[in-house]
CSV table of C-alpha atoms in Angstrom, one decimal:
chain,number,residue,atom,x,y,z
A,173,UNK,CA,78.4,111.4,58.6
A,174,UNK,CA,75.1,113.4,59.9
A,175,UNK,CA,76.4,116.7,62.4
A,176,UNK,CA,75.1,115.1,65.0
A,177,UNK,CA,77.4,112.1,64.7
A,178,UNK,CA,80.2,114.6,63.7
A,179,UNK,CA,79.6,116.2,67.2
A,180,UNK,CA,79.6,113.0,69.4
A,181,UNK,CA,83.2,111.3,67.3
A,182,UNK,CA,84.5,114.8,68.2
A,183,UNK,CA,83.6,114.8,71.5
A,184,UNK,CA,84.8,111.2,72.2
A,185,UNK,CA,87.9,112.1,70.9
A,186,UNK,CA,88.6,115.5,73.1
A,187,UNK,CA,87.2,113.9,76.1
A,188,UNK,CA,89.3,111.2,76.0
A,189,UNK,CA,92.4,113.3,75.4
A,190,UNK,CA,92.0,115.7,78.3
A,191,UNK,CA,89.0,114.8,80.2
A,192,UNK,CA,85.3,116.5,80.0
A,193,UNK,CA,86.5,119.4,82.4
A,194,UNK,CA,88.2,121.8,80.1
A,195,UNK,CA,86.3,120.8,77.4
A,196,UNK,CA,83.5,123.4,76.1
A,197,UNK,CA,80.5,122.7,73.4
A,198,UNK,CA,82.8,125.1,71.2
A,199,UNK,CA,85.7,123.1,71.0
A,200,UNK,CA,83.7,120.5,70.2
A,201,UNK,CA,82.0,122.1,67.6
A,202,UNK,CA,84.8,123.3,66.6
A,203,UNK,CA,86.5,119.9,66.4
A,204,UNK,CA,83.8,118.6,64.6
A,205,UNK,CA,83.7,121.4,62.2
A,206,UNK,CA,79.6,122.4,63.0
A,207,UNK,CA,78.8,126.0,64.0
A,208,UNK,CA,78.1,126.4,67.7
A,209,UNK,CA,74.3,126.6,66.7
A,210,UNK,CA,74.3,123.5,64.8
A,211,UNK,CA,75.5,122.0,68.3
A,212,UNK,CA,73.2,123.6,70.2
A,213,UNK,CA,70.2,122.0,67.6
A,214,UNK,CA,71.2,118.9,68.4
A,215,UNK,CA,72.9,119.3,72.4
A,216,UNK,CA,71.0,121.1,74.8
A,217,UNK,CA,74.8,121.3,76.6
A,218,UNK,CA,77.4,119.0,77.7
A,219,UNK,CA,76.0,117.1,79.6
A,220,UNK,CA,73.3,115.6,77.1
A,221,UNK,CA,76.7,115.1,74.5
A,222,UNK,CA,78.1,112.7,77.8
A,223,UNK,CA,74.9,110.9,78.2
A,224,UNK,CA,74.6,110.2,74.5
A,225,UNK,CA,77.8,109.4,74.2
A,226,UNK,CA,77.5,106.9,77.3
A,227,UNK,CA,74.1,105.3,75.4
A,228,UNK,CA,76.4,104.6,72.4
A,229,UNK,CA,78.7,102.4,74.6
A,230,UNK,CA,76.0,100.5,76.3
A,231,UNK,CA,74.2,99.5,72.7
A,232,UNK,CA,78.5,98.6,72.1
A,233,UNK,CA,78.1,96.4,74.9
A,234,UNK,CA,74.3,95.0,73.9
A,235,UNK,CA,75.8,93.9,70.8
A,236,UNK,CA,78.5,92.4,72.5
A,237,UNK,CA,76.1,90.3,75.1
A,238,UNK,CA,72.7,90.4,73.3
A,239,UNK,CA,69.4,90.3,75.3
A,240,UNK,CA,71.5,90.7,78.6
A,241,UNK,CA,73.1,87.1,79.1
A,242,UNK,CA,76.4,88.0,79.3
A,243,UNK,CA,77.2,84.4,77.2
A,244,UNK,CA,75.8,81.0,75.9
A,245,UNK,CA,77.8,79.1,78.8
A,246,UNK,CA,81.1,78.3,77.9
A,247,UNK,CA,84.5,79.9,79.3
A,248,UNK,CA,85.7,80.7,76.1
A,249,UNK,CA,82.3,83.1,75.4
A,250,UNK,CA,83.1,84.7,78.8
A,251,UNK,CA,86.8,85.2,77.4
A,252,UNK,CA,85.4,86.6,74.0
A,253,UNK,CA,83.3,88.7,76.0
A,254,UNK,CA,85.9,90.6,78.0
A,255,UNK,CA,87.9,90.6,75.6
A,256,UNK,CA,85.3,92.9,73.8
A,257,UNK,CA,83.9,94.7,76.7
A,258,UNK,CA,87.7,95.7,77.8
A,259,UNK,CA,87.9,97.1,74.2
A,260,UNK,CA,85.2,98.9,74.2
A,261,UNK,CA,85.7,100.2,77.7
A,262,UNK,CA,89.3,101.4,76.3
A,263,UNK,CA,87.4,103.0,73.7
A,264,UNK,CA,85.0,105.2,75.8
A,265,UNK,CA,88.2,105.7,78.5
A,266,UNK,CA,87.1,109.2,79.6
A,267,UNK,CA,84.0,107.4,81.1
A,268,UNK,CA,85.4,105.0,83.0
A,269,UNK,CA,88.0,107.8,84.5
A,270,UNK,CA,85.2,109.9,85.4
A,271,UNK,CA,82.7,107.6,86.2
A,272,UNK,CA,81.8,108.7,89.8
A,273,UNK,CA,82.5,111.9,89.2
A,274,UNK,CA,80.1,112.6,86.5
A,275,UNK,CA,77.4,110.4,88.3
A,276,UNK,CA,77.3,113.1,91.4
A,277,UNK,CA,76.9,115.6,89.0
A,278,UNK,CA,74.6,114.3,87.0
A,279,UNK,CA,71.4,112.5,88.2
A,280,UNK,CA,70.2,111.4,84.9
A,281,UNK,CA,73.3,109.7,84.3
A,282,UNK,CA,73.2,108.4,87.2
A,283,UNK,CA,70.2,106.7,86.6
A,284,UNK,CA,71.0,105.7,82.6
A,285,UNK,CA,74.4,104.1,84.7
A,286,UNK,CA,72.4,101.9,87.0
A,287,UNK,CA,70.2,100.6,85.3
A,288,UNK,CA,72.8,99.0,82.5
A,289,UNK,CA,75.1,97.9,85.7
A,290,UNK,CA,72.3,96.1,86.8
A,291,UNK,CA,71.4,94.5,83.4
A,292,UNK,CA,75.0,93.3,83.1
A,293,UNK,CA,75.4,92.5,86.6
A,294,UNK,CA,72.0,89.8,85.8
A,295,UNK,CA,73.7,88.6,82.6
A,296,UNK,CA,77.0,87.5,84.4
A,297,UNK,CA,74.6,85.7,87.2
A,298,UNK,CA,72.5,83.8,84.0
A,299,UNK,CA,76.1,82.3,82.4
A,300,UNK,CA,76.8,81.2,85.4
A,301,UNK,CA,73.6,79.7,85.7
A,302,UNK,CA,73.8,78.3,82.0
A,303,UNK,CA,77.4,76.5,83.2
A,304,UNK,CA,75.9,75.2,86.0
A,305,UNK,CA,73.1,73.4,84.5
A,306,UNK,CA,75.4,72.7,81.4
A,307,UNK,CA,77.2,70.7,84.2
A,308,UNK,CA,80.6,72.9,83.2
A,309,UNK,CA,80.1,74.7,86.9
A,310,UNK,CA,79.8,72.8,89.8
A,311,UNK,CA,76.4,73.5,92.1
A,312,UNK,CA,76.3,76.6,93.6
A,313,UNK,CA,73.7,78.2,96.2
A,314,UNK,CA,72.3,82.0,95.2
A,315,UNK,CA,74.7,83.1,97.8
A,316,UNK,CA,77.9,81.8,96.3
A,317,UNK,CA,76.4,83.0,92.8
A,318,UNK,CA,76.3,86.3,93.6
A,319,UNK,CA,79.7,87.2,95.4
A,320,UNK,CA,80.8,85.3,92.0
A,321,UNK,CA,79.2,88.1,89.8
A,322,UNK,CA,80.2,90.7,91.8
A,323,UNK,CA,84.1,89.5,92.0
A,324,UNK,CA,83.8,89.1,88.5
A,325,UNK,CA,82.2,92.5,87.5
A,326,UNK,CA,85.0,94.6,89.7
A,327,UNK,CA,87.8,92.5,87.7
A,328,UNK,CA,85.6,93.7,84.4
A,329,UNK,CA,85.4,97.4,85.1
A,330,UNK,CA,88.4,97.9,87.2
A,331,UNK,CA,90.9,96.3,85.0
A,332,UNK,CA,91.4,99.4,82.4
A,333,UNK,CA,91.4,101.7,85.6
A,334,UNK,CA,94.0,99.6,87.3
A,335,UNK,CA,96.2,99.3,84.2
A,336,UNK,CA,95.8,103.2,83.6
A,337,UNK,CA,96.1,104.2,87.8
A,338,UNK,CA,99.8,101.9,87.1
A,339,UNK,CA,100.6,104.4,84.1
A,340,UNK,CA,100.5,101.1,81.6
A,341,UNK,CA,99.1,101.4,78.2
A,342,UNK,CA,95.8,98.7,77.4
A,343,UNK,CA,97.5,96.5,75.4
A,344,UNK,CA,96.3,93.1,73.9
A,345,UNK,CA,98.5,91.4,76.4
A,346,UNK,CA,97.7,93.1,79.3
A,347,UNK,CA,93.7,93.0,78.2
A,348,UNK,CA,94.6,88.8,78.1
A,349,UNK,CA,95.9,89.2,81.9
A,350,UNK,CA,92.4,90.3,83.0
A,351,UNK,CA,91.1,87.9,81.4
A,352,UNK,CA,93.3,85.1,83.1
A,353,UNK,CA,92.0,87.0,86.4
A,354,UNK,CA,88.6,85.9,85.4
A,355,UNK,CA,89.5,83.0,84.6
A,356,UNK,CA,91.1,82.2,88.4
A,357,UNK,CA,88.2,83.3,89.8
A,358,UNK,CA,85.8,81.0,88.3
A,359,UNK,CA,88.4,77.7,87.8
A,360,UNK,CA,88.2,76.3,91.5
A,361,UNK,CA,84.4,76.2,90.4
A,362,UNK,CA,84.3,74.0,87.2
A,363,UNK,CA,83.6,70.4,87.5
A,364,UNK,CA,86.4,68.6,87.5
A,365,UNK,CA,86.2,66.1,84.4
A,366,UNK,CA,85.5,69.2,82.4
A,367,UNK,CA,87.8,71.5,83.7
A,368,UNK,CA,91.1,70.3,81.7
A,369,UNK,CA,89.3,70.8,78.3
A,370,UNK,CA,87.7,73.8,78.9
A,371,UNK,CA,91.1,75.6,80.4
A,372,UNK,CA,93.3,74.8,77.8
A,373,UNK,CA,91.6,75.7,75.0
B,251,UNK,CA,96.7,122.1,116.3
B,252,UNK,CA,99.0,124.1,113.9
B,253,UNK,CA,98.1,126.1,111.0
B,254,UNK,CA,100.1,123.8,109.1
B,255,UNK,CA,97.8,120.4,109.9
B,256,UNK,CA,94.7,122.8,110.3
B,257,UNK,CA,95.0,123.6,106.2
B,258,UNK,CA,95.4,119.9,105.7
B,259,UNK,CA,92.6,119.0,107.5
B,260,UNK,CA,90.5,121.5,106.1
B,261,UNK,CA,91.3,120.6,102.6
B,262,UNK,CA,90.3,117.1,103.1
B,263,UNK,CA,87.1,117.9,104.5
B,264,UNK,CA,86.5,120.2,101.4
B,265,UNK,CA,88.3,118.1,98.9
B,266,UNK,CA,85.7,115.1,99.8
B,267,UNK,CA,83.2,117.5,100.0
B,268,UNK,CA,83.2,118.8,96.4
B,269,UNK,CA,86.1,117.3,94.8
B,270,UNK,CA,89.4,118.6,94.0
B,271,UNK,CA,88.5,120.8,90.8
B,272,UNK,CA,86.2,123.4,92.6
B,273,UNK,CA,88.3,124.2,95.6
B,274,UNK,CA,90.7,126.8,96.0
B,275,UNK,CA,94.0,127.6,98.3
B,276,UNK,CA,91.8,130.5,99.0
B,277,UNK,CA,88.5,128.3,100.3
B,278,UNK,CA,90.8,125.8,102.2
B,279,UNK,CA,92.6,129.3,103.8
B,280,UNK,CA,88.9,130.2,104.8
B,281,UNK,CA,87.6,127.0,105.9
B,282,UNK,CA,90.7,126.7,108.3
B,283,UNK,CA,90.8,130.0,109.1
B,284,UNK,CA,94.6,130.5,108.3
B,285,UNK,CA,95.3,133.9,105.7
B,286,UNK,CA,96.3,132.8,102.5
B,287,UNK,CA,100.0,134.2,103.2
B,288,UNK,CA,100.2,131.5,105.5
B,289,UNK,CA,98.9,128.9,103.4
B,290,UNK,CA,101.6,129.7,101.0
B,291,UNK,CA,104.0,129.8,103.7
B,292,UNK,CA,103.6,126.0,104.5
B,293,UNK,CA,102.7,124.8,100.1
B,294,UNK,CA,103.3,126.1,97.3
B,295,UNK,CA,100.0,125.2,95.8
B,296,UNK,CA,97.0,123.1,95.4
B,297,UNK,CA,98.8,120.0,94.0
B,298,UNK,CA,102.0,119.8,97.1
B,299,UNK,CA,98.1,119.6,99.8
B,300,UNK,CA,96.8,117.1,97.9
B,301,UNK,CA,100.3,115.0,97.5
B,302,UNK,CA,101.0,115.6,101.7
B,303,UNK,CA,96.8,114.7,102.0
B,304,UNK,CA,98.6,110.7,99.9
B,305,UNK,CA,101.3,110.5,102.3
B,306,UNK,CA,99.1,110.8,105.3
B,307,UNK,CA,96.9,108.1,104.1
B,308,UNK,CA,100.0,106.2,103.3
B,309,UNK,CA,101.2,106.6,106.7
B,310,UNK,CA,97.7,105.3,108.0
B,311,UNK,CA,98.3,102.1,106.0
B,312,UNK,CA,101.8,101.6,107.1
B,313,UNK,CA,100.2,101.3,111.0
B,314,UNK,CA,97.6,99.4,109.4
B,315,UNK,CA,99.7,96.7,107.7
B,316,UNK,CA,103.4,97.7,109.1
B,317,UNK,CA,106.5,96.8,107.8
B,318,UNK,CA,105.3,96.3,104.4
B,319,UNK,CA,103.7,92.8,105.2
B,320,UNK,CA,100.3,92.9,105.0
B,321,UNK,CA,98.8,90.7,107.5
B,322,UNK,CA,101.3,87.8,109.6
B,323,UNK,CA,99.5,85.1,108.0
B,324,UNK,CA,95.7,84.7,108.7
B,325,UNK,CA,92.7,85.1,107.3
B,326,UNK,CA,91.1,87.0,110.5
B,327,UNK,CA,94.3,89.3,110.2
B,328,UNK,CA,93.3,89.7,106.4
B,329,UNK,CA,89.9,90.8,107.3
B,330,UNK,CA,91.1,93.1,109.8
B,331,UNK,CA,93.4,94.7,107.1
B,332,UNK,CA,90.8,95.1,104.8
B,333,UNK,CA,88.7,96.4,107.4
B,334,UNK,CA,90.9,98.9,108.3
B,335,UNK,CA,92.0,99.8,104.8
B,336,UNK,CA,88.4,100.2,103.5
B,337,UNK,CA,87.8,102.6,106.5
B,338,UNK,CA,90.9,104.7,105.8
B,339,UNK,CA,90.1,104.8,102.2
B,340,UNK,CA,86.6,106.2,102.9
B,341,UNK,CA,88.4,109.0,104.5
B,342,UNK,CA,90.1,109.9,101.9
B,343,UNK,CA,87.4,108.9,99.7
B,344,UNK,CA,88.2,112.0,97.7
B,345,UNK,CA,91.9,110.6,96.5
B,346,UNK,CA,90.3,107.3,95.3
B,347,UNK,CA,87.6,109.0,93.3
B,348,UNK,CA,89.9,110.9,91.5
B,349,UNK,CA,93.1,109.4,91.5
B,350,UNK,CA,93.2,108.5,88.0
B,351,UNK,CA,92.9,111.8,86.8
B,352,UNK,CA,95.0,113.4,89.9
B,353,UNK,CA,98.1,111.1,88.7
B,354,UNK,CA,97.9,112.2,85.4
B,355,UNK,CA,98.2,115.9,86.2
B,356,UNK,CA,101.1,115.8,88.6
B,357,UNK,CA,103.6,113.4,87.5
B,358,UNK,CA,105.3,113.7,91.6
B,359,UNK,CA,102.2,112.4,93.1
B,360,UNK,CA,102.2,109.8,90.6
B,361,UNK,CA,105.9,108.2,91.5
B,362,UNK,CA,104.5,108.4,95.2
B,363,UNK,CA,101.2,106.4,94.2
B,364,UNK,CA,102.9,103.9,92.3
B,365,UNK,CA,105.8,103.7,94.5
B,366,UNK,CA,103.0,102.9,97.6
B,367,UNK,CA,101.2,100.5,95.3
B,368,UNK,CA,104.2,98.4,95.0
B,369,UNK,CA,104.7,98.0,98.2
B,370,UNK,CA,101.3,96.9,99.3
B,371,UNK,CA,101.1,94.5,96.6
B,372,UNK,CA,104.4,93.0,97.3
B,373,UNK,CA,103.0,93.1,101.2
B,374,UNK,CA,99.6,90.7,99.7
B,375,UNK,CA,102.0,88.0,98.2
B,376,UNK,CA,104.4,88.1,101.2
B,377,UNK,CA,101.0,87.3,103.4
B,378,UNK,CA,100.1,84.7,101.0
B,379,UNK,CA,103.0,82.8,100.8
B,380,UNK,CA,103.0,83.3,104.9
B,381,UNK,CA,100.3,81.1,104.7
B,382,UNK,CA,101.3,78.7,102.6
B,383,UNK,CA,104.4,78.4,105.1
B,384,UNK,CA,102.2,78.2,107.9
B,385,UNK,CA,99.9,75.0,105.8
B,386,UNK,CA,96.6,77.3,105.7
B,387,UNK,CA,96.9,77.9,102.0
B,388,UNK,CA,97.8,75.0,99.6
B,389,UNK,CA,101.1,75.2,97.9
B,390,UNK,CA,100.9,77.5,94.8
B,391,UNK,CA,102.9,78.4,92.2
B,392,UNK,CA,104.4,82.2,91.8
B,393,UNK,CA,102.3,82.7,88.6
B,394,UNK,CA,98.8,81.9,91.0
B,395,UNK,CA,99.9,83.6,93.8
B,396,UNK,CA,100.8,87.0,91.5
B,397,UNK,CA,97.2,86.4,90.2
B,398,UNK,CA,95.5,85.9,93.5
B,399,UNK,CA,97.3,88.8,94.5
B,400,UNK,CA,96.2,90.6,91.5
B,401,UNK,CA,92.2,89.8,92.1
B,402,UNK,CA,92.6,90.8,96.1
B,403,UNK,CA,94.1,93.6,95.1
B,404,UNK,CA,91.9,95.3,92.9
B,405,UNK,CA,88.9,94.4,95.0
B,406,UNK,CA,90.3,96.0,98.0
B,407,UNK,CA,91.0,99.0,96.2
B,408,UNK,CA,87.9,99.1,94.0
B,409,UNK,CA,85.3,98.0,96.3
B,410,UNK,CA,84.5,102.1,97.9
B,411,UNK,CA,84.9,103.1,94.3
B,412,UNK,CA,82.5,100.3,93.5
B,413,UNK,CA,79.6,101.5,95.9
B,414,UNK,CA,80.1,105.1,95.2
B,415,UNK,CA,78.7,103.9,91.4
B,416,UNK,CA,76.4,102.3,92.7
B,417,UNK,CA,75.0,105.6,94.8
B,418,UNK,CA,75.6,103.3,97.9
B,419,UNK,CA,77.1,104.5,101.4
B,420,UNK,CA,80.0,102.6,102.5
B,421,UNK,CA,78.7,101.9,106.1
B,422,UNK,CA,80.5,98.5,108.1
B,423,UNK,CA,78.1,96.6,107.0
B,424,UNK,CA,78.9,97.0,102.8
B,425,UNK,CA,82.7,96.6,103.9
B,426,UNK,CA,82.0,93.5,105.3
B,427,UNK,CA,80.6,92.4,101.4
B,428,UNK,CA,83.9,93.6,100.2
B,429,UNK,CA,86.0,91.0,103.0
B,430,UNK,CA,84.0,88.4,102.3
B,431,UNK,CA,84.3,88.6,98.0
B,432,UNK,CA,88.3,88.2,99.1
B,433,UNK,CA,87.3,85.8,101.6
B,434,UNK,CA,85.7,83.7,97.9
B,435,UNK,CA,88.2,84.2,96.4
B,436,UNK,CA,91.0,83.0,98.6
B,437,UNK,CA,88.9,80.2,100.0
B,438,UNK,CA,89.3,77.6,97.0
B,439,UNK,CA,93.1,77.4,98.1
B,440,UNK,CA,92.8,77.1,101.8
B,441,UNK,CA,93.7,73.5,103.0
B,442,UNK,CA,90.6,71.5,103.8
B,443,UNK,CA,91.1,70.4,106.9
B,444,UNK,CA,92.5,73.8,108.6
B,445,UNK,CA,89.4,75.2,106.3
B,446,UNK,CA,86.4,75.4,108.6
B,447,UNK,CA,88.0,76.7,111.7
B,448,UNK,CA,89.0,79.2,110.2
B,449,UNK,CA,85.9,80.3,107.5
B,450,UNK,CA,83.9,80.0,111.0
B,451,UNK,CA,86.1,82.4,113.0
């Protein structure tokens, strides 16, 4: 492993331990076992270590939905799929804790933030698009479609939040609750001939 | 007003402001021009404000949605309760931004969170299976109705968290996207014929 990488594993790790607050560039150097100089080559500050380290979980989450559709148009991809992105969201924890915060402090995180929301706000519109014409979803106008996405993307990023605001550790089996949250959501939706299939898989 | 409500009233203001982290007992003495002996004559510190800034909200929701029930069985009261609740929790915008992070350092206003959150939940399903009495929600079982509750829930509470990532003010007209996302997703279950009175209202 490069320094640089050394830096950013370290700094995942301290941040999601206690936060990005009272962590400074030399505990993190420190942690990663780099001078404070060999930080400072690759990190202008802190900051720049929290946006890199927020770049590194958005190409997580482009691997797990490639070229920005969320999935091929089945229920079971959109259950793989949060499956994966709850993981990874676990993962990078200290992001989604200080999400807001570190967006008002931060205007090019800010923008970085956006504009992936936004591409993963159009991917879960295109799947259900995909099970629409597949003939899995019934017809729905653009209206409909969208309160859809966005009911779906709170569940999605507010689901490791909820579980940590109730004290409760994200488990396997609580990740497979948020899932079945989804899956509510979208069942009165599926056409009917379909839908038995489909849920019991 | 008294000094006592005068500090709490300042804090909010600075709290939402600039966050918890930068402000002092000594800027919220200033800002509500009380001498820091008397701040420390009414709490002990930073933490016992910001738990006795919770209980106020808490006592806002109680008028909102008394006697633990959220609403006495109607969608328009549901709206009205989200309304409401959205509103307060724009107040104290502050407390949701950070609450994550706030629970985790003071283990008191934790139990008081949690304890609150219980009850509001248990006041959603008591309002759903009100209207499942009252033949405006079809019959459910207590595995859907914990779900539904689940999904209302964590829009309601996410939806001003939701904005603020999004670098949107929450103004009436973005709380009325938030009702009508619970409005979707209770529809589905609403008994057809009772339906379109009531979606028109």
């Amino acid at each position: 492993m490069g320094s640089k990488e050394k830096i950013l594993v370290a700094a995942l790790l301290l941040f999601n331990r206690a936060g990005t607050r009272p962590v400074t560039t030399n505990h993190i150097a420190k942690e990663a076992g780099v001078s404070p100089g060999n930080l400072y080559y690759h990190f202008a500050n802190k900051q720049e270590i929290i946006r890199e380290i927020f770049s590194q979980m958005s190409s997580l989450f482009d691997k797990i939905t490639p070229s920005g559709s969320i999935l091929p148009g089945s229920l079971e991809a959109l259950d793989q799929a949060f499956r994966q992105i709850t993981e990874a969201e676990w993962e990078y924890r200290f992001l989604q804790k200080e999400m807001v915060t570190l967006i008002e402090q931060d205007p090019l995180l800010k923008d970085l933030f956006l504009e992936r929301q936004n591409a993963r706000i159009v991917g879960i519109e295109s799947c259900i698009r995909a099970m629409i014409e597949l003939g899995l979803v019934c017809s729905l106008d653009e209206a409909m479609i969208g309160r859809l996405t966005q009911v779906i993307w709170l569940v999605a990023i507010f689901w490791n939040p909820y579980l940590m605001l109730k004290g409760e550790p994200v488990t396997r089996a609580r990740i497979s609750e948020g899932i079945e949250l989804i899956r509510l959501v979208i069942s009165p939706y599926l056409v009917a001939e379909k839908t038995a299939a489909i849920m019991s898989v």
